[in-house]
Coordinates of C-alpha atoms and ligand atoms in Angstrom, one line a residue:
X1 CA 22.6 -13.1 1.5
X2 CA 24.7 -12.3 -1.6
X3 CA 23.3 -9.9 -4.1
X4 CA 22.9 -12.5 -6.8
X5 CA 20.8 -14.9 -4.6
X6 CA 18.0 -12.5 -3.5
X7 CA 15.1 -14.9 -3.5
X8 CA 11.6 -15.3 -2.2
X9 CA 9.5 -18.0 -0.6
X10 CA 5.8 -18.2 -0.1
X11 CA 4.3 -17.7 3.3
X12 CA 2.4 -20.9 2.7
X13 CA 5.5 -22.9 1.9
X14 CA 4.2 -24.8 -1.2
X15 CA 5.6 -22.7 -4.1
X16 CA 9.0 -22.7 -5.7
X17 CA 11.5 -20.0 -4.7
X18 CA 11.5 -17.1 -7.2
X19 CA 13.7 -14.1 -7.8
X20 CA 12.6 -10.4 -7.4
X21 CA 11.3 -10.1 -10.9
X22 CA 9.1 -13.2 -10.6
X23 CA 7.8 -12.0 -7.3
X24 CA 7.0 -8.6 -8.9
X25 CA 5.4 -10.0 -12.0
X26 CA 3.4 -12.7 -10.2
X27 CA 2.1 -10.7 -7.2
X28 CA 0.6 -13.7 -5.4
X29 CA 2.5 -17.0 -5.1
X30 CA 0.9 -20.0 -6.9
X31 CA 0.0 -21.6 -3.5
X32 CA -2.0 -18.5 -2.6
X33 CA 0.7 -17.3 -0.2
X34 CA 2.6 -14.0 -0.2
X35 CA 6.2 -13.7 -1.1
X36 CA 8.8 -13.2 1.7
X37 CA 12.5 -12.8 1.3
X38 CA 14.4 -16.0 2.1
X39 CA 16.8 -13.9 4.2
X40 CA 16.2 -10.4 5.5
X41 CA 19.2 -8.2 4.5
X42 CA 20.7 -5.8 7.1
X43 CA 20.4 -2.1 6.3
X44 CA 23.8 -1.1 4.7
X45 CA 25.9 1.8 6.0
X46 CA 25.1 3.3 2.6
X47 CA 21.4 3.1 3.3
X48 CA 21.8 4.7 6.7
X49 CA 24.2 7.5 5.4
X50 CA 22.8 10.8 4.5
X51 CA 21.5 11.2 1.0
X52 CA 18.3 12.1 -0.9
X53 CA 15.3 9.8 -1.2
X54 CA 16.5 8.3 -4.4
X55 CA 20.0 7.4 -3.0
X56 CA 18.4 5.9 0.2
X57 CA 15.8 3.9 -1.8
X58 CA 18.5 2.5 -4.1
X59 CA 20.6 1.4 -1.1
X60 CA 17.6 -0.1 0.7
X61 CA 16.2 -1.9 -2.3
X62 CA 19.5 -3.2 -3.9
X63 CA 19.8 -6.3 -1.7
X64 CA 16.1 -7.2 -2.3
X65 CA 16.5 -6.8 -6.1
X66 CA 19.8 -8.7 -6.3
X67 CA 20.9 -9.2 -9.9
X68 CA 17.4 -9.6 -11.2
X69 CA 17.3 -6.0 -12.3
X70 CA 20.2 -4.1 -13.9
X71 CA 21.7 -1.4 -11.6
X72 CA 20.9 1.3 -14.2
X73 CA 17.2 0.3 -14.1
X74 CA 17.1 0.4 -10.2
X75 CA 18.7 3.7 -10.5
X76 CA 16.1 5.0 -12.9
X77 CA 13.3 3.6 -10.8
X78 CA 14.5 5.2 -7.5
X79 CA 15.2 8.5 -9.3
X80 CA 11.5 8.9 -9.7
X81 CA 11.3 9.8 -6.0
X82 CA 13.2 13.0 -6.6
X83 CA 11.7 13.7 -10.0
X84 CA 7.9 13.4 -9.6
X85 CA 7.3 14.5 -6.1
X86 CA 6.4 18.2 -5.5
X87 CA 8.5 18.6 -2.4
X88 CA 12.3 18.7 -2.3
X89 CA 12.5 16.4 0.6
X90 CA 10.1 13.9 -1.2
X91 CA 8.5 12.8 2.2
X92 CA 9.0 15.8 4.6
X93 CA 8.7 15.3 8.3
X94 CA 6.8 18.2 10.0
X95 CA 6.9 18.8 13.8
X96 CA 3.4 19.7 14.9
X97 CA 4.4 20.3 18.6
X98 CA 7.3 19.0 20.6
X99 CA 7.7 15.3 20.0
X100 CA 4.7 14.9 17.7
X101 CA 5.5 14.6 13.9
X102 CA 3.6 14.2 10.7
X103 CA 5.3 12.3 7.9
X104 CA 3.9 13.7 4.7
X105 CA 3.7 10.9 2.1
X106 CA 1.3 12.6 -0.3
X107 CA 3.6 14.8 -2.4
X108 CA 3.5 12.4 -5.4
X109 CA 1.6 12.7 -8.7
X110 CA -1.7 11.4 -7.4
X111 CA -1.4 13.0 -3.9
X112 CA -1.5 9.7 -1.9
X113 CA 1.3 7.6 -0.4
X114 CA 0.7 4.8 -2.9
X115 CA 2.6 6.8 -5.5
X116 CA 5.9 6.3 -3.7
X117 CA 6.2 2.5 -4.3
X118 CA 4.0 2.4 -7.4
X119 CA 6.2 4.8 -9.4
X120 CA 9.2 2.6 -8.7
X121 CA 7.3 -0.7 -9.4
X122 CA 6.2 0.6 -12.8
X123 CA 9.8 1.3 -13.9
X124 CA 11.1 -2.0 -12.5
X125 CA 8.3 -4.0 -14.2
X126 CA 9.0 -2.3 -17.5
X127 CA 12.7 -3.1 -17.2
X128 CA 12.0 -6.7 -16.3
X129 CA 9.5 -7.2 -19.2
X130 CA 12.0 -5.6 -21.7
X131 CA 14.8 -7.9 -20.5
X132 CA 12.5 -11.0 -20.9
X133 CA 10.8 -9.7 -24.0
X134 CA 7.4 -10.1 -22.3
X135 CA 4.2 -8.3 -22.0
X136 CA 2.1 -7.9 -18.9
X137 CA -1.6 -7.3 -18.3
X138 CA -2.5 -5.9 -14.9
X139 CA -6.0 -6.1 -13.6
X140 CA -6.8 -4.3 -10.4
X141 CA -9.8 -3.4 -8.3
X142 CA -9.7 -0.1 -6.5
X143 CA -11.7 2.0 -4.0
X144 CA -9.8 5.0 -5.5
X145 CA -6.2 5.5 -4.5
X146 CA -4.6 2.4 -5.9
X147 CA -6.2 2.8 -9.3
X148 CA -5.2 6.4 -9.5
X149 CA -1.6 5.6 -8.6
X150 CA -1.4 2.7 -10.9
X151 CA -2.9 4.6 -13.9
X152 CA -0.4 7.4 -13.3
X153 CA 2.5 5.1 -13.0
X154 CA 1.7 2.7 -15.9
X155 CA 0.0 5.1 -18.4
X156 CA 1.9 4.8 -21.7
X157 CA 4.1 1.9 -20.6
X158 CA 5.1 0.0 -23.7
X159 CA 4.8 -3.5 -22.4
X160 CA 1.9 -3.2 -19.9
X161 CA -1.8 -3.0 -20.3
X162 CA -3.7 -1.9 -17.2
X163 CA -7.4 -2.6 -16.5
X164 CA -8.8 -0.8 -13.5
X165 CA -12.2 -1.6 -12.0
X166 CA -13.9 0.9 -9.7
X167 CA -17.4 0.8 -8.2
X168 CA -19.6 3.2 -10.2
X169 CA -20.4 6.4 -8.2
X170 CA -18.6 5.1 -5.1
X171 CA -15.2 6.8 -5.6
X172 CA -14.8 10.5 -5.1
X173 CA -15.0 12.7 -8.3
X174 CA -11.3 13.6 -7.9
X175 CA -10.3 9.9 -7.6
X176 CA -12.4 9.1 -10.7
X177 CA -10.9 11.8 -12.8
X178 CA -7.4 10.8 -11.8
X179 CA -8.1 7.4 -13.2
X180 CA -10.0 8.3 -16.3
X181 CA -8.2 11.3 -17.8
X182 CA -4.8 9.8 -18.6
X183 CA -5.7 9.5 -22.3
X184 CA -3.4 6.5 -22.5
X185 CA -4.2 3.7 -25.0
X186 CA -2.9 1.0 -22.6
X187 CA -5.3 1.9 -19.8
X188 CA -8.9 0.7 -19.6
X189 CA -11.2 2.0 -16.9
X190 CA -14.3 0.0 -16.0
X191 CA -16.9 1.6 -13.8
X192 CA -18.8 -1.4 -12.3
X193 CA -22.4 -1.3 -11.3
X194 CA -21.8 -2.6 -7.8
X195 CA -19.5 -2.1 -4.8
X196 CA -15.8 -2.6 -4.2
X197 CA -16.4 -6.2 -3.3
X198 CA -18.0 -6.8 -6.7
X199 CA -14.9 -5.2 -8.3
X200 CA -12.6 -7.5 -6.4
X201 CA -14.7 -10.6 -7.2
X202 CA -14.6 -9.7 -10.9
X203 CA -10.8 -9.1 -10.7
X204 CA -10.3 -12.5 -9.2
X205 CA -12.5 -14.2 -11.9
X206 CA -10.6 -12.4 -14.7
X207 CA -7.2 -13.3 -13.3
X208 CA -8.2 -16.9 -13.1
X209 CA -9.4 -17.0 -16.8
X210 CA -6.5 -18.5 -18.8
X211 CA -8.1 -17.5 -22.1
X212 CA -7.4 -13.9 -21.4
X213 CA -3.6 -14.4 -21.1
X214 CA -2.9 -14.6 -24.8
X215 CA 0.8 -15.2 -24.2
X216 CA 1.2 -12.4 -21.7
X217 CA 2.0 -12.3 -18.1
X218 CA -1.2 -11.6 -16.1
X219 CA -1.2 -10.1 -12.7
X220 CA -2.4 -7.5 -10.3
X221 CA -0.8 -4.5 -8.6
X222 CA -2.5 -4.6 -5.2
X223 CA -0.7 -4.1 -2.0
X224 CA 0.4 -7.7 -1.4
X225 CA 2.9 -7.3 -4.3
X226 CA 6.4 -7.6 -2.8
X227 CA 7.8 -4.8 -4.9
X228 CA 5.1 -2.4 -3.6
X229 CA 5.8 -3.5 -0.1
X230 CA 9.6 -3.2 -0.2
X231 CA 9.2 0.1 -2.0
X232 CA 7.7 1.6 1.2
X233 CA 10.6 0.7 3.4
X234 CA 12.9 3.6 2.4
X235 CA 10.8 6.4 3.9
X236 CA 11.1 4.9 7.3
X237 CA 14.8 5.0 6.9
X238 CA 14.9 8.7 5.8
X239 CA 12.6 9.5 8.7
X240 CA 14.7 7.8 11.3
X241 CA 17.7 9.8 10.0
X242 CA 15.8 13.0 10.3
X243 CA 14.9 12.2 13.9
X244 CA 18.6 11.6 14.8
X245 CA 19.4 10.1 18.2
X246 CA 15.7 10.2 19.2
X247 CA 14.9 7.7 16.4
X248 CA 15.6 4.7 18.6
X249 CA 12.6 5.6 20.8
X250 CA 10.3 6.8 17.9
X251 CA 6.9 5.2 17.5
X252 CA 5.3 5.2 14.1
X253 CA 1.6 5.3 13.9
X254 CA 0.4 4.0 10.5
X255 CA -3.2 4.5 9.1
X256 CA -3.9 0.9 8.2
X257 CA -6.1 -0.9 5.7
X258 CA -4.3 -3.9 4.2
X259 CA -1.4 -3.5 6.6
X260 CA 1.1 -3.0 3.7
X261 CA 2.5 0.4 4.9
X262 CA 2.7 -0.8 8.5
X263 CA 4.4 -4.0 7.5
X264 CA 7.0 -2.0 5.6
X265 CA 7.8 -0.3 8.9
X266 CA 8.1 -3.8 10.5
X267 CA 10.5 -4.7 7.7
X268 CA 12.6 -1.6 8.3
X269 CA 13.0 -2.6 11.9
X270 CA 13.7 -6.2 11.0
X271 CA 16.6 -4.9 8.8
X272 CA 18.1 -3.0 11.8
X273 CA 16.4 0.4 11.7
X274 CA 16.3 1.8 15.3
X275 CA 12.7 2.2 16.3
X276 CA 10.6 2.4 19.5
X277 CA 7.5 0.8 18.2
X278 CA 4.8 0.4 15.5
X279 CA 1.2 1.2 16.0
X280 CA -1.4 0.3 13.3
X281 CA -4.4 2.6 13.5
X282 CA -7.6 1.4 11.8
X283 CA -11.0 2.8 11.4
X284 CA -14.1 0.9 12.4
X285 CA -12.9 -1.9 10.1
X286 CA -10.8 -3.3 13.0
X287 CA -10.1 -7.0 12.3
X288 CA -6.5 -6.4 13.2
X289 CA -7.2 -4.7 16.5
X290 CA -9.6 -7.5 17.5
X291 CA -7.1 -10.2 16.5
X292 CA -4.4 -8.6 18.7
X293 CA -6.7 -8.1 21.6
X294 CA -8.5 -11.4 21.6
X295 CA -6.3 -13.8 19.7
X296 CA -9.1 -14.6 17.3
X297 CA -8.9 -13.3 13.7
X298 CA -12.5 -12.8 12.4
X299 CA -13.9 -11.3 9.3
X300 CA -16.9 -9.0 9.6
X301 CA -18.7 -7.1 6.8
X302 CA -16.7 -4.1 5.7
X303 CA -18.4 -0.8 6.9
X304 CA -18.2 2.4 5.0
X305 CA -16.1 5.2 6.7
X306 CA -14.7 8.6 5.9
X307 CA -11.3 6.9 5.5
X308 CA -12.4 4.8 2.5
X309 CA -9.0 3.5 1.6
X310 CA -8.9 1.7 4.9
X311 CA -12.3 0.0 4.6
X312 CA -10.7 -3.4 4.6
X313 CA -12.2 -6.3 6.6
X314 CA -9.4 -8.8 6.1
X315 CA -6.0 -7.0 5.9
X316 CA -4.1 -9.0 3.3
X317 CA -0.6 -8.3 4.6
X318 CA -1.4 -9.6 8.1
X319 CA -0.4 -13.0 6.7
X320 CA 3.2 -11.7 6.4
X321 CA 3.3 -10.7 10.0
X322 CA 1.8 -14.0 11.1
X323 CA 4.5 -15.8 9.1
X324 CA 7.3 -13.8 10.6
X325 CA 5.9 -13.8 14.2
X326 CA 5.5 -17.6 14.1
X327 CA 9.2 -18.0 13.3
X328 CA 8.4 -18.4 9.6
X329 CA 6.2 -21.4 10.2
X330 CA 4.7 -21.9 6.7
X331 CA 2.5 -24.9 7.7
X332 CA 1.0 -22.9 10.6
X333 CA 0.5 -19.9 8.3
X334 CA -1.1 -22.0 5.6
X335 CA -3.4 -23.7 8.1
X336 CA -4.6 -20.5 9.7
X337 CA -5.3 -18.6 6.5
X338 CA -7.1 -21.6 4.9
X339 CA -9.2 -21.8 8.0
X340 CA -9.9 -18.0 7.8
X341 CA -10.8 -18.3 4.1
X342 CA -13.2 -21.1 4.8
X343 CA -14.8 -20.0 8.1
X344 CA -14.1 -16.3 8.2
X345 CA -12.4 -16.9 11.5
X346 CA -9.2 -18.4 12.8
X347 CA -7.9 -18.8 16.4
X348 CA -4.2 -17.9 16.8
X349 CA -2.2 -20.2 19.0
X350 CA -1.3 -18.6 22.3
X351 CA 2.4 -18.3 21.7
X352 CA 1.8 -16.7 18.3
X353 CA -0.7 -14.3 19.8
X354 CA 1.9 -13.2 22.3
X355 CA 4.5 -12.9 19.6
X356 CA 2.3 -10.8 17.4
X357 CA 1.6 -8.4 20.3
X358 CA 5.3 -7.9 20.8
X359 CA 5.7 -6.9 17.1
X360 CA 2.9 -4.3 16.7
X361 CA 0.1 -2.7 18.6
X362 CA -3.2 -1.6 17.1
X363 CA -5.8 0.9 17.8
X364 CA -9.3 1.5 16.2
X365 CA -10.6 5.0 15.8
X366 CA -14.3 5.6 15.3
X367 CA -15.9 8.1 12.9
X368 CA -16.8 10.8 15.4
X369 CA -13.2 10.8 16.8
X370 CA -11.8 10.9 13.2
X371 CA -13.9 14.0 12.4
X372 CA -13.0 15.6 15.8
X373 CA -9.3 15.0 15.0
X374 CA -9.6 16.8 11.6
X375 CA -11.1 19.8 13.6
X376 CA -8.4 19.6 16.3
X377 CA -5.5 19.5 13.8
X378 CA -6.8 22.6 12.2
X379 CA -7.5 24.4 15.4
X380 CA -4.2 23.4 17.1
X381 CA -1.7 23.6 14.3
X382 CA -3.5 25.1 11.3
X383 CA -3.1 21.7 9.5
X384 CA -5.8 20.4 7.2
X385 CA -5.5 16.6 7.2
X386 CA -7.3 13.9 5.3
X387 CA -9.5 11.4 7.2
X388 CA -6.9 8.6 7.0
X389 CA -4.3 10.8 8.5
X390 CA -6.8 11.9 11.2
X391 CA -7.1 8.3 12.3
X392 CA -3.4 8.0 12.7
X393 CA -3.1 11.4 14.5
X394 CA -5.8 10.5 16.9
X395 CA -4.0 7.3 17.9
X396 CA -0.7 9.2 18.0
X397 CA -2.0 11.8 20.4
X398 CA -3.0 8.9 22.7
X399 CA 0.6 7.8 23.2
X400 CA 2.9 9.1 25.9
X401 CA 5.4 11.4 24.4
X402 CA 7.8 11.3 27.4
X403 CA 8.8 7.9 26.1
X404 CA 10.1 9.3 22.8
X405 CA 8.9 11.0 19.6
X406 CA 5.7 9.9 17.9
X407 CA 5.4 10.0 14.1
X408 CA 1.9 9.8 12.4
X409 CA 2.1 8.9 8.8
X410 CA 0.1 11.2 6.6
X411 CA -1.1 9.2 3.6
X412 CA -3.2 11.4 1.4
X413 CA -3.6 15.1 0.6
X414 CA -6.8 16.4 2.2
X415 CA -8.0 17.8 -1.2
X416 CA -8.6 14.2 -2.3
X417 CA -11.3 13.9 0.3
X418 CA -12.6 17.4 0.1
X419 CA -16.2 16.7 1.0
X420 CA -15.4 15.1 4.4
X421 CA -13.0 17.9 5.2
X422 CA -15.4 20.6 4.2
X423 CA -18.2 19.0 6.3
X424 CA -15.9 19.4 9.3
X425 CA -14.1 22.6 8.6
X426 CA -16.6 24.4 6.4
X427 CA -14.2 24.9 3.5
X428 CA -12.6 22.9 0.8
X429 CA -8.8 22.3 1.1
X430 CA -6.7 23.9 -1.6
X431 CA -5.8 21.5 -4.3
X432 CA -2.0 20.7 -4.7
X433 CA -0.5 20.9 -8.2
X434 CA -1.2 17.2 -8.7
X435 CA -4.9 17.7 -8.5
X436 CA -5.3 20.8 -10.5
X437 CA -6.9 21.0 -13.9
X438 CA -8.5 17.5 -13.7
X439 CA -12.0 18.9 -14.5
X440 CA -10.8 20.2 -17.8
X441 CA -9.6 16.9 -19.2
X442 CA -11.6 14.4 -21.1
X443 CA -12.7 11.3 -19.1
X444 CA -12.6 7.8 -20.6
X445 CA -14.4 4.9 -18.9
X446 CA -16.9 2.3 -19.7
X447 CA -19.8 1.4 -17.4
X448 CA -20.4 -2.3 -17.1
X449 CA -22.5 -4.7 -15.1
X450 CA -20.8 -6.7 -12.4
X451 CA -20.4 -9.6 -14.7
X452 CA -17.2 -11.2 -16.1
X453 CA -18.6 -11.5 -19.6
X454 CA -19.2 -7.7 -19.7
X455 CA -15.6 -7.1 -18.4
X456 CA -14.1 -9.5 -21.0
X457 CA -16.1 -7.8 -23.8
X458 CA -14.7 -4.4 -22.7
X459 CA -11.2 -5.8 -22.5
X460 CA -11.3 -7.0 -26.1
X461 CA -10.5 -3.4 -27.2
X462 CA -7.1 -3.4 -25.5
X463 CA -4.0 -4.2 -27.5
Ligands
LIG1 C1 -4.1 2.6 0.9 C2 -4.2 3.7 1.9 C3 -4.1 3.4 3.3 C4 -3.9 2.1 3.8 O1 -2.6 1.5 3.5 P1 -2.4 -0.1 3.7 O2 -1.0 -0.3 3.2 O3 -3.4 -0.8 2.9 O4 -2.5 -0.4 5.2 C5 -4.1 4.5 4.1 N1 -4.3 5.8 3.7 C6 -4.5 6.0 2.3 C7 -4.8 7.4 1.9 C8 -4.5 5.0 1.4 O5 -4.6 5.3 0.1

């Protein structure tokens, strides 16, 4: 692939090819599929060479961006990784005991891993909109972390309005304050009387309403967005480098909801990163685990757990893995996910099932085990971990370390989920700089019924 021709196809095969900017600004392809690169680039020697997070991210992302974004803008976007993270290594790798590592992804401005890609995506979107003299309205439903990361990344952006819908009284107070205290005129927070599914349903209805476009681009920033997904590949590269020769045997255990973070690991390996294996660790919302075990992908009602950001009953990025593992068979992918949307269930062909099991493994961790893992991490290593991280750590400790190092991804700072942690450990975790002083700021949000007319009326106030 030459730089100028970086382009993307839909996993469902019925949408025109687009460049990086279109994939970024559209989010979902018009045929309902997800964007995938026409050709996977190889990791360049520059990407594998030593350098800080920004240098690595620039080298990893350049072939995906092609000439759709000016080099100076890609540079500005990737520089965020060394400017707004409160650790000099951006994503430090901590050895807990011989062969067992924690990859800390929570040193960004909202203390969860979503900052890493969202910070870059906001700059890239802004640059693309400026180049095309366009405006963008983003509407996103959140159970907490995505909304916080999006508000932080897009607050004050000149060409973007951001509407965030969260379920009233169902996000943690810290998460709510992170969303509602930006003071930015381009951010509208709506607290919906309902649950996360109501927020998601409203978001879909709003995005489908042509009358709300008013000449702007209209999209979402959820984890199926290609820019967010690609933006998570670089930390696998910096981690492999930190592991040195052992990286070829390293297994990465990823706390998984929509399978975006885990798929970024898959992408890193597809691009040539040495790796021993990938393990997706889920909570009781285990559709992925059951699909890999039984060959049948079924939707069941989402259940509430301590690892709320992983309470996902149909992991959206699974479609990307199916597309790749089927040898990029768009007809097969389209058929399977249409069947799943219709029936809440799809049977994977036997050869696809086998291929999927070669690409990743998956483990479900129940609530009692998650809490026990929070206690164990504190007792064994003096580490306070969030419930999402505990899910990954539990799965990680189940792996045989004589086969090579095991890296558990740590996706949020424990202080974001202080009440769960204090139930287990008896104390509240210390807040990192990113979470301090939130109580002193003025909150701005509107409470609405789970009704599109109410959301539209509230949105009328935005520019
Ligand atoms: C979003 C999130 C996850 C899940 O990531 P996916 O890419 O959706 O699998 C895990 N942990 C935390 C803290 C999150 O915010």
